[in-house]
Structure formats: structure tokens, C-alpha cells
Amino acid sequence: MVMLEYESLRFEDGEKIRVTFQNIYNFYLNKEEVSELGRFKVHPKGLEFSSGKKEANLRQKFEFLLTRGFEDLRCSLNGKPVLYVHSNSGIPLIGSNEFGIIDRGTNTIEVKPLSSCNIDCIFCSVDHTKRTSDVYVECDYLVDELRKVISIKKGRVNIHIGSQGDPSLYGDLVRLVKEIRDIKEVAAISMVSNGILLSKTLADRLIDAGMTHFHISLHSLDPQKAEKLANAKYPVKKVMESCEYIAKKAHLLLVPVWVPGINDNDIEDVIKFAKDIGATLGIQNFLEYQLGKKPVNPLPMKLFYKKLGDLEKKLDVNLTKLDTTLEFHEDTRLEKPFRKGDVVQAEILGISRLPHSVIAAAKGRVITIMGTDRKKGSVKVRLTRDKDNIFIGSIA
Ligand SMILES: C[S@@+](CC[C@H](N)C(=O)[O-])C[C@H]1O[C@@H](n2cnc3c(N)ncnc32)[C@H](O)[C@@H]1O
Ligand code: SF4
């Protein structure tokens, strides 16, 4: 008898074997193919084979099937295909706006471990209904590459865990924070979340691991309004309880988006709540993004700041200065291996999130190529964007 177990996977028997990866992703194994390796029984943590084969031999063959299964990975929240970015994928972590590491030449480095979200906000800058796939980055790979970026900085750095989706869904979040905390140049570690999954237990585990700042996007205290904004079930009371709890143990920033005409009065309630529980505020103006949702016309920035100024006076609160523990300043910038306008030879490696777009790699950078469905091959790409080492282009 040989038992093959995998910590990050869960197995379920059925017509096919359903394999769940990091809680929210899955793929299926064909039972006929698995039975070619010997008689087997499915356990939640792995497969038990009754076979005369040596364990190493069996493991190698089974892992071949697992690797192939990963190519059909899907997100169970939305059914979309998932690109799994890991250290052997050949996919760099610098260059995409969708995942990986973003360096804007300051003491704050953003890491984006996944792109899935559990709600569908009516104002989201990343309209998930326009994205046909998701992406997930392996924790160890993310940390190894992050160390390299940190090593070019002159001073200590703050790490912000962001995402095009919600970082609280990342199955390895606690481990990610622990590993980042072990890097001695790291000062603050922050994350931004809609707060739904940030239970007191998870908050405690994250704080113990080294998370210092939580940014929670709480846009209204009214249950119906909050659900309207989330375009999904949103447990306002539970999120408020977690906020109260977190504020006692770490830095809490409430970061509502002010969507004009929709939550104007709610913003005042969120400010009062923040004051009550000892949280700071970072109110965000609703901004219109080309590939985001557009429920209303945005407020001009000048008017937004005027309104914030009025609220500051009315409620005796600071709404325009950032938490001093997160202040950012310039630091060394990662070098750009190529510039906008360049024609670069790149290797296509997988799907990108938008329809008719793929990701390719060249000189340690990801390039998103728009307007193509090519699945692989070496192509010439003309770059249309290079800002902050985020590269976009089209086939030349
Ligand atoms: C894209 S979200 C990802 C993190 C997480 N899902 C969340 O909502 O907190 C990052 C931040 O941008 C805010 N945001 C989303 N769409 C926006 C928009 N159109 N204008 C301004 N801020 C926006 C969110 O409220 C959140 O604070
Ligand atoms: S704003 Fe955040 S929580 Fe809302 S849909 Fe977008 S990614 Fe998800």
C-alpha cells in the first residue's frame, strides 16, 4: 500500500476525482487514467494505492497527472480558467498589472498573489465580468522574487498585499505574511480587503504572522446599501465587528469609495464609525477606469477634496493625511529592460485575463500582448506601455 498525500490539495471521489487547490480552485482527474497506476482509494488528503510499484515511481507518474490537471485549473467561485504562476512556469513576476510584484520606485512594493474576488462591486476598477480568466501565484515564488526587488532598495520597505481581486481569498496568505516578515528590510506589511473573510480568527493569525496594517473597503454601514454596492451578499455587521476587533490589535484604515449619488450620506456614517473604534480613514474618490465599471459620473478631484475638507471641519477628523507609519518616499527603481515603442522578441506562455490577450516573457519581464489568441510561440511585440515596469504591447 502506498499513500500519496499533498498538503495544499484536497481530493473528493465522484465520477471523476475532484482535486481542490488552496480552497477555491479545482481540477478533475480521470479515474481510468489513475487506475492505470494501480487500485486506489480516495482520501481527503491524498490517494491510497494498492500496488506493487515503488513509491517514487508511483509518485512520479501520479504527479504527471496532477501537473496536467493543473493546466485545467478553474476557480470554483466563478468557473473561470486559472493561470497558475509558479517557479517552474517560466512566467516572471514583474511586468503584469494583474499579478506578481509592482515596483513604482518608492519604499512601498505591492504584491498581487491572486485575482479572484468573492463579490462584484458596482464600481469596481477591475470589472470582473470583462475578465475571462483568473491568476494565482505560488507563495514561495512570490517571496523569492520579492526578496530580489527589496535587495535593490536603499532603505527599509513597506509591503502592500493588494490584488485585482481580494487577497483574503489567498489560501497561503498567513504563510505569505510570515515569510515576508522574516525579511529584515521589511517595515510595515499591509493588505486591502473587502473584509468579508477577515474573521477575528483570521485577523489574529495574520497579526501573529506579522501583518501591521489592514485597509478595509467598507463603503456603507447600511446592510441594503452595502449589498447594492457589493452587488452581492455583504455581511456589514460581521465586517464592522471584525473592524472593531482589528482596530484594537493593529492599524486599521477604513477605505470607502465615495460613489457620488449612491453612498454620499453613508460616508459620514463610516467616518463616525472609524472615530468610534479608533481607525484612520482613507476615503477614495470613485474613479472611472477604461476596463472598470461605470455606474455614475465621477466627481472632479477638486470637488472631492472640497467635500472632504467640509467633512473634516464638520466631524473634526483628518481625512487628507496618510497614516504616518505608511508614508512613502522615493527609493531605487527597478531597471526597465525595454521602453515603449521598442519591438521585443518574446515567448508566449499563457492566457491573460482579458479576452484576446496573452502573456509572454522576455528579459525577466511579463509582457501582456493584446489582440491575439495565439497560444504559444516566439513573437515580435511592439510595446505600447512601459510605465512602472508594466509592459503592454501588440504583435509587431
Ligand atoms: C481593486 S480593490 C482590490 C482589493 C479588495 N478587493 C477591496 O475591494 O478592498 C482595491 C481598492 O480599490 C478600491 N476601488 C475599487 N474600484 C474603485 C474605483 N472605481 N475607484 C476608486 N477606488 C476603487 C476598492 O474599494 C479597494 O479599496
Ligand atoms: S472592489 Fe474589491 S471587493 Fe469589490 S469587486 Fe473589485 S476587487 Fe472585488
Coordinates of C-alpha atoms and ligand atoms in Angstrom, one line a residue:
M1 CA 0.0 0.0 0.0
V2 CA 1.3 3.5 -0.9
M3 CA -0.3 6.7 0.4
L4 CA 0.4 9.8 -1.7
E5 CA -0.5 12.9 0.3
Y6 CA -0.4 16.6 -0.6
E7 CA -0.8 19.4 1.9
S8 CA -2.2 22.1 -0.5
L9 CA -4.7 19.7 -2.2
R10 CA -8.0 18.1 -1.2
F11 CA -9.4 15.0 -3.0
E12 CA -13.0 14.0 -3.5
D13 CA -14.3 10.9 -5.1
G14 CA -17.1 11.0 -7.7
E15 CA -17.5 10.2 -11.4
K16 CA -14.1 11.9 -11.7
I17 CA -11.7 12.7 -8.8
R18 CA -12.2 16.3 -7.9
V19 CA -9.0 18.0 -6.7
T20 CA -9.3 21.2 -4.7
F21 CA -6.3 23.5 -4.6
Q22 CA -6.0 26.3 -2.0
N23 CA -9.7 26.2 -1.1
I24 CA -11.1 28.0 -4.2
Y25 CA -9.5 26.3 -7.2
N26 CA -10.1 22.8 -8.6
F27 CA -9.5 20.4 -11.4
Y28 CA -10.5 16.8 -12.1
L29 CA -8.6 13.6 -12.6
N30 CA -9.8 10.9 -14.9
K31 CA -10.3 7.7 -12.8
E32 CA -9.4 5.4 -15.7
E33 CA -6.0 7.1 -16.1
V34 CA -5.4 7.0 -12.3
S35 CA -6.3 3.3 -12.1
E36 CA -3.6 2.5 -14.7
L37 CA -1.2 3.2 -11.8
G38 CA -3.0 0.5 -9.6
R39 CA -6.1 0.1 -7.5
F40 CA -6.7 3.2 -5.4
K41 CA -8.9 4.7 -2.7
V42 CA -9.6 8.4 -2.5
H43 CA -8.9 10.1 0.9
P44 CA -9.4 13.8 1.5
K45 CA -5.7 14.4 1.8
G46 CA -4.5 12.1 -0.9
L47 CA -4.7 8.8 -2.7
E48 CA -4.0 5.3 -1.3
F49 CA -2.7 2.9 -3.9
S50 CA -2.6 -0.9 -3.5
S51 CA 0.2 -1.5 -6.0
G52 CA 3.4 -3.4 -6.2
K53 CA 5.1 -0.3 -7.7
K54 CA 7.8 1.6 -5.7
E55 CA 6.6 4.8 -4.1
A56 CA 8.9 7.0 -6.0
N57 CA 7.8 5.5 -9.3
L58 CA 4.2 5.8 -8.4
R59 CA 4.6 9.4 -7.2
Q60 CA 6.3 10.5 -10.4
K61 CA 3.5 9.0 -12.5
F62 CA 0.8 10.4 -10.3
E63 CA 2.4 13.9 -10.3
F64 CA 2.5 13.8 -14.0
L65 CA -1.3 13.5 -14.0
L66 CA -1.6 16.2 -11.3
T67 CA 0.6 18.6 -13.4
R68 CA -1.6 18.0 -16.4
G69 CA -4.7 18.6 -14.2
F70 CA -3.3 22.0 -13.1
E71 CA -3.4 23.1 -16.8
D72 CA -7.2 22.8 -16.4
L73 CA -7.4 24.6 -13.1
R74 CA -10.6 26.6 -12.6
C75 CA -11.8 29.0 -9.9
S76 CA -14.8 27.4 -8.1
L77 CA -16.2 30.9 -7.3
N78 CA -16.7 31.8 -10.9
G79 CA -15.8 28.8 -13.1
K80 CA -13.1 30.8 -14.9
P81 CA -9.8 29.1 -16.0
V82 CA -6.9 29.9 -13.8
L83 CA -3.3 30.6 -14.8
Y84 CA -1.1 29.0 -12.1
V85 CA 2.2 31.0 -11.9
H86 CA 4.9 29.1 -10.1
S87 CA 8.7 28.9 -10.0
N88 CA 8.9 26.4 -12.9
S89 CA 6.2 28.1 -15.1
G90 CA 8.8 30.4 -16.7
I91 CA 6.5 33.3 -16.0
P92 CA 8.3 36.3 -14.5
L93 CA 6.5 38.2 -11.6
I94 CA 7.4 41.7 -12.8
G95 CA 5.6 43.2 -15.8
S96 CA 1.9 42.5 -15.3
N97 CA -0.7 44.7 -13.7
E98 CA -2.8 41.5 -13.0
F99 CA -0.4 39.6 -10.7
G100 CA 3.0 39.5 -9.2
I101 CA 5.1 42.4 -7.9
I102 CA 4.8 46.1 -8.7
D103 CA 7.6 48.5 -8.0
R104 CA 6.9 52.2 -8.6
G105 CA 10.3 53.4 -7.4
T106 CA 9.3 54.1 -3.8
N107 CA 9.7 52.4 -0.4
T108 CA 6.4 50.6 -1.0
I109 CA 6.2 47.4 -3.0
E110 CA 2.9 45.9 -4.0
V111 CA 2.4 42.2 -4.2
K112 CA -0.6 40.7 -6.0
P113 CA -1.0 37.0 -5.2
L114 CA -4.3 36.3 -7.0
S115 CA -7.0 37.9 -9.0
S116 CA -10.3 36.2 -7.9
C117 CA -12.9 38.1 -5.9
N118 CA -15.9 36.9 -3.8
I119 CA -18.1 39.9 -4.7
D120 CA -18.9 42.1 -7.7
C121 CA -18.9 45.8 -6.6
I122 CA -20.9 48.0 -8.9
F123 CA -18.0 50.5 -9.2
C124 CA -15.0 48.1 -9.3
S125 CA -12.0 49.4 -11.2
V126 CA -11.4 45.8 -12.4
D127 CA -14.7 44.8 -14.0
H128 CA -14.5 41.1 -13.4
T129 CA -17.3 40.4 -15.8
K130 CA -14.9 41.6 -18.6
R131 CA -12.2 39.2 -17.4
T132 CA -12.4 35.7 -18.7
S133 CA -9.7 34.1 -16.5
D134 CA -8.0 34.3 -13.1
V135 CA -4.4 34.0 -12.0
Y136 CA -2.8 32.5 -8.9
V137 CA 0.8 32.9 -7.8
E138 CA 2.7 30.3 -5.8
C139 CA 3.7 31.8 -2.4
D140 CA 7.4 30.7 -2.3
Y141 CA 8.0 32.0 -5.8
L142 CA 6.4 35.4 -4.8
V143 CA 8.6 35.7 -1.8
D144 CA 11.8 34.7 -3.6
E145 CA 11.2 37.3 -6.3
L146 CA 10.1 39.9 -3.7
R147 CA 13.5 39.5 -1.9
K148 CA 15.3 40.3 -5.2
V149 CA 13.3 43.6 -5.6
I150 CA 13.8 44.5 -1.9
S151 CA 17.6 44.0 -2.4
I152 CA 17.8 47.0 -4.8
K153 CA 16.2 49.4 -2.3
K154 CA 18.4 51.8 -0.2
G155 CA 16.1 51.9 2.8
R156 CA 13.5 49.7 4.6
V157 CA 10.4 48.9 2.7
N158 CA 6.7 48.6 3.3
I159 CA 4.9 45.7 1.6
H160 CA 1.3 46.1 0.5
I161 CA -0.6 43.0 -0.4
G162 CA -3.2 44.1 -3.0
S163 CA -4.9 42.4 -5.8
Q164 CA -7.2 42.8 -8.7
G165 CA -9.5 40.6 -6.6
D166 CA -9.5 40.1 -2.8
P167 CA -6.2 39.0 -1.0
S168 CA -8.3 37.4 1.8
L169 CA -9.1 34.5 -0.6
Y170 CA -5.4 33.6 -1.0
G171 CA -5.0 30.2 0.6
D172 CA -1.4 30.9 1.6
L173 CA -2.0 34.4 3.0
V174 CA -0.8 33.7 6.5
R175 CA 2.3 31.9 5.2
L176 CA 3.0 34.7 2.8
V177 CA 2.9 37.3 5.6
K178 CA 5.2 35.1 7.8
E179 CA 7.7 34.8 5.0
I180 CA 7.7 38.5 4.3
R181 CA 8.0 39.3 8.0
D182 CA 11.2 37.2 8.0
I183 CA 12.8 39.7 5.5
K184 CA 14.7 42.0 7.8
E185 CA 14.4 45.1 5.5
V186 CA 10.6 45.0 5.7
A187 CA 8.9 47.5 8.0
A188 CA 5.1 47.6 7.6
I189 CA 3.0 44.9 6.0
S190 CA -0.4 45.9 4.9
M191 CA -3.3 44.4 2.9
V192 CA -6.5 45.7 1.4
S193 CA -9.7 43.7 1.5
N194 CA -13.5 43.9 1.3
G195 CA -13.4 42.4 4.8
I196 CA -15.9 39.6 4.3
L197 CA -13.5 36.8 5.1
L198 CA -11.5 38.7 7.7
S199 CA -12.9 36.9 10.7
K200 CA -11.4 37.6 14.2
T201 CA -9.5 34.2 13.9
L202 CA -8.0 35.1 10.5
A203 CA -7.1 38.6 11.7
D204 CA -5.4 37.1 14.7
R205 CA -3.4 34.7 12.6
L206 CA -2.4 37.5 10.2
I207 CA -1.4 39.8 13.0
D208 CA 0.7 37.0 14.7
A209 CA 2.3 36.4 11.3
G210 CA 3.4 40.0 11.0
M211 CA 0.6 42.0 9.3
T212 CA 0.6 45.5 10.7
H213 CA -2.0 47.4 8.7
F214 CA -5.4 46.4 7.4
H215 CA -7.2 48.6 4.8
I216 CA -10.9 47.6 4.8
S217 CA -13.1 48.8 2.0
L218 CA -16.3 49.5 4.0
H219 CA -18.5 51.7 1.8
S220 CA -21.7 51.9 3.9
L221 CA -23.0 50.7 7.3
D222 CA -26.5 50.2 5.9
P223 CA -27.0 46.5 5.1
Q224 CA -29.1 47.1 2.0
K225 CA -26.8 49.9 0.6
A226 CA -23.7 47.7 1.3
E227 CA -25.3 44.9 -0.7
K228 CA -26.2 47.2 -3.5
L229 CA -22.6 48.4 -3.7
A230 CA -21.2 44.9 -3.5
N231 CA -23.7 43.6 -6.0
A232 CA -23.7 40.5 -3.7
K233 CA -24.4 39.4 -0.2
Y234 CA -22.3 41.6 2.1
P235 CA -22.3 40.9 5.9
V236 CA -22.0 44.5 7.1
K237 CA -22.5 43.7 10.8
K238 CA -19.9 41.0 10.8
V239 CA -17.4 43.2 8.9
M240 CA -18.0 46.0 11.5
E241 CA -17.3 43.6 14.4
S242 CA -14.1 42.5 12.7
C243 CA -13.1 46.1 12.2
E244 CA -13.7 46.9 15.9
Y245 CA -11.6 43.9 16.9
I246 CA -8.7 44.6 14.4
A247 CA -8.6 48.3 15.4
K248 CA -7.6 47.2 19.0
K249 CA -4.7 45.0 17.7
A250 CA -3.3 46.6 14.6
H251 CA -3.5 49.7 12.4
L252 CA -6.9 49.8 10.8
L253 CA -7.7 52.1 7.9
L254 CA -11.2 52.3 6.6
V255 CA -11.0 53.0 2.9
P256 CA -14.6 53.5 1.5
V257 CA -15.1 54.5 -2.1
W258 CA -17.3 57.6 -2.4
V259 CA -19.6 56.8 -5.3
P260 CA -21.5 60.1 -5.9
G261 CA -25.2 59.9 -5.7
I262 CA -25.1 56.4 -4.2
N263 CA -23.4 56.5 -0.8
D264 CA -23.0 60.2 -0.1
N265 CA -24.6 60.1 3.3
D266 CA -23.1 56.7 4.2
I267 CA -19.6 58.1 4.0
E268 CA -20.4 60.3 7.1
D269 CA -21.5 57.2 9.0
V270 CA -18.3 55.3 8.1
I271 CA -16.3 58.3 9.3
K272 CA -18.2 58.3 12.7
F273 CA -17.7 54.6 13.0
A274 CA -14.0 54.9 12.3
K275 CA -13.7 57.6 15.0
D276 CA -15.6 55.4 17.5
I277 CA -13.4 52.4 17.0
G278 CA -10.1 54.2 16.6
A279 CA -9.5 53.6 12.9
T280 CA -8.0 56.0 10.5
L281 CA -9.6 56.9 7.2
G282 CA -8.6 56.9 3.5
I283 CA -11.7 57.9 1.6
Q284 CA -11.3 57.2 -2.1
N285 CA -12.9 59.1 -4.9
F286 CA -14.7 56.8 -7.4
L287 CA -12.6 56.8 -10.5
E288 CA -13.6 55.7 -13.9
Y289 CA -11.3 53.1 -15.5
Q290 CA -11.3 52.0 -19.1
L291 CA -12.0 48.4 -18.1
G292 CA -13.8 49.0 -14.9
K293 CA -17.5 49.5 -14.0
K294 CA -19.1 52.9 -14.6
P295 CA -22.3 53.2 -12.5
V296 CA -22.2 57.1 -12.3
N297 CA -20.1 60.0 -13.5
P298 CA -17.1 60.6 -11.2
L299 CA -16.7 63.7 -9.0
P300 CA -14.0 66.1 -10.2
M301 CA -11.0 65.7 -7.9
K302 CA -11.2 69.4 -6.8
L303 CA -14.8 69.0 -5.7
F304 CA -14.0 65.7 -4.0
Y305 CA -11.2 67.3 -1.9
K306 CA -13.5 70.3 -1.1
K307 CA -16.2 67.9 0.2
L308 CA -13.5 66.1 2.2
G309 CA -12.4 69.4 3.7
D310 CA -16.0 70.2 4.6
L311 CA -16.4 66.9 6.3
E312 CA -13.1 67.3 8.2
K313 CA -14.4 70.5 9.7
K314 CA -17.9 69.2 10.4
L315 CA -16.7 65.9 12.1
D316 CA -13.3 67.1 13.4
V317 CA -11.4 64.3 11.7
N318 CA -8.3 64.0 9.4
L319 CA -9.3 62.8 6.0
T320 CA -6.5 64.0 3.8
K321 CA -3.2 62.9 5.5
L322 CA -1.9 59.4 5.2
D323 CA -1.2 57.3 8.3
T324 CA 2.4 58.4 9.1
T325 CA 3.5 54.7 9.6
L326 CA 2.8 54.2 5.9
E327 CA 4.3 57.4 4.4
F328 CA 6.1 56.7 1.2
H329 CA 9.1 58.3 -0.4
E330 CA 11.2 57.7 -3.5
D331 CA 13.8 54.9 -3.5
T332 CA 15.7 53.0 -6.2
R333 CA 13.6 51.9 -9.2
L334 CA 13.9 48.6 -10.9
E335 CA 15.6 48.9 -14.3
K336 CA 13.4 48.7 -17.4
P337 CA 14.9 46.2 -19.9
F338 CA 12.9 47.9 -22.7
R339 CA 10.9 51.0 -23.5
K340 CA 7.6 52.0 -25.0
G341 CA 7.9 51.8 -28.8
D342 CA 10.6 49.0 -28.7
V343 CA 10.0 45.8 -30.7
V344 CA 10.8 42.9 -28.4
Q345 CA 11.1 39.2 -29.1
A346 CA 9.0 37.4 -26.5
E347 CA 7.8 33.9 -25.8
I348 CA 4.0 33.4 -25.3
L349 CA 3.4 31.5 -22.0
G350 CA -0.3 31.6 -21.2
I351 CA -3.6 33.4 -21.2
S352 CA -4.1 36.9 -19.8
R353 CA -7.3 37.9 -18.0
L354 CA -8.9 40.0 -20.8
P355 CA -10.3 38.3 -23.9
H356 CA -7.9 38.1 -26.9
S357 CA -4.9 38.8 -24.8
V358 CA -2.0 36.6 -23.7
I359 CA 1.1 36.9 -21.6
A360 CA 4.6 36.5 -22.9
A361 CA 8.1 36.7 -21.3
A362 CA 11.3 38.4 -22.3
K363 CA 14.3 39.5 -20.3
G364 CA 12.8 38.6 -16.9
R365 CA 9.6 40.6 -17.6
V366 CA 6.0 39.7 -18.4
I367 CA 4.5 41.4 -21.4
T368 CA 0.8 41.4 -21.9
I369 CA 0.0 41.1 -25.6
M370 CA -3.3 42.5 -26.6
G371 CA -5.3 41.5 -29.7
T372 CA -4.1 37.9 -30.1
D373 CA -5.3 34.4 -29.4
R374 CA -2.0 32.7 -30.2
K375 CA -1.4 30.0 -27.5
K376 CA 2.4 29.7 -27.8
G377 CA 5.5 30.5 -29.8
S378 CA 8.1 33.3 -30.1
V379 CA 6.7 36.6 -31.4
K380 CA 7.8 40.1 -32.0
V381 CA 5.9 42.6 -29.8
R382 CA 5.7 46.4 -30.2
L383 CA 5.4 47.9 -26.7
T384 CA 2.7 50.5 -26.1
R385 CA 3.3 50.8 -22.3
D386 CA 6.4 50.6 -20.1
K387 CA 5.4 52.7 -17.0
D388 CA 6.5 51.2 -13.7
N389 CA 7.8 48.1 -15.5
I390 CA 4.3 47.1 -16.5
F391 CA 4.6 46.2 -20.2
I392 CA 1.7 46.0 -22.7
G393 CA 2.1 45.6 -26.5
S394 CA 0.7 44.1 -29.6
I395 CA 2.2 41.7 -32.2
A396 CA 4.5 43.7 -34.5
Ligands
LIG1 C1 -9.5 46.7 -6.7 S1 -9.7 46.7 -4.9 C2 -8.9 45.2 -4.5 C3 -8.9 44.9 -3.0 C4 -10.2 44.4 -2.4 N1 -11.0 43.6 -3.2 C5 -11.1 45.6 -1.9 O1 -12.1 45.9 -2.6 O2 -10.7 46.1 -0.9 C6 -8.5 47.9 -4.3 C7 -9.2 49.2 -3.7 O3 -9.7 49.9 -4.8 C8 -10.9 50.4 -4.5 N2 -11.7 50.7 -5.7 C9 -12.2 49.7 -6.5 N3 -12.8 50.3 -7.6 C10 -12.5 51.6 -7.5 C11 -12.9 52.7 -8.3 N4 -13.5 52.6 -9.5 N5 -12.4 54.0 -7.9 C12 -11.7 54.1 -6.8 N6 -11.4 53.1 -5.9 C13 -11.8 51.9 -6.3 C14 -11.5 49.3 -3.6 O4 -12.6 49.8 -2.8 C15 -10.3 48.9 -2.8 O5 -10.2 49.8 -1.6
SF4_2 S1 -13.6 46.5 -5.5 FE1 -12.5 44.8 -4.5 S2 -14.1 43.6 -3.5 FE2 -15.1 44.9 -4.9 S3 -15.4 43.7 -6.8 FE3 -13.5 44.9 -7.0 S4 -11.9 43.6 -6.3 FE4 -13.8 42.7 -5.5

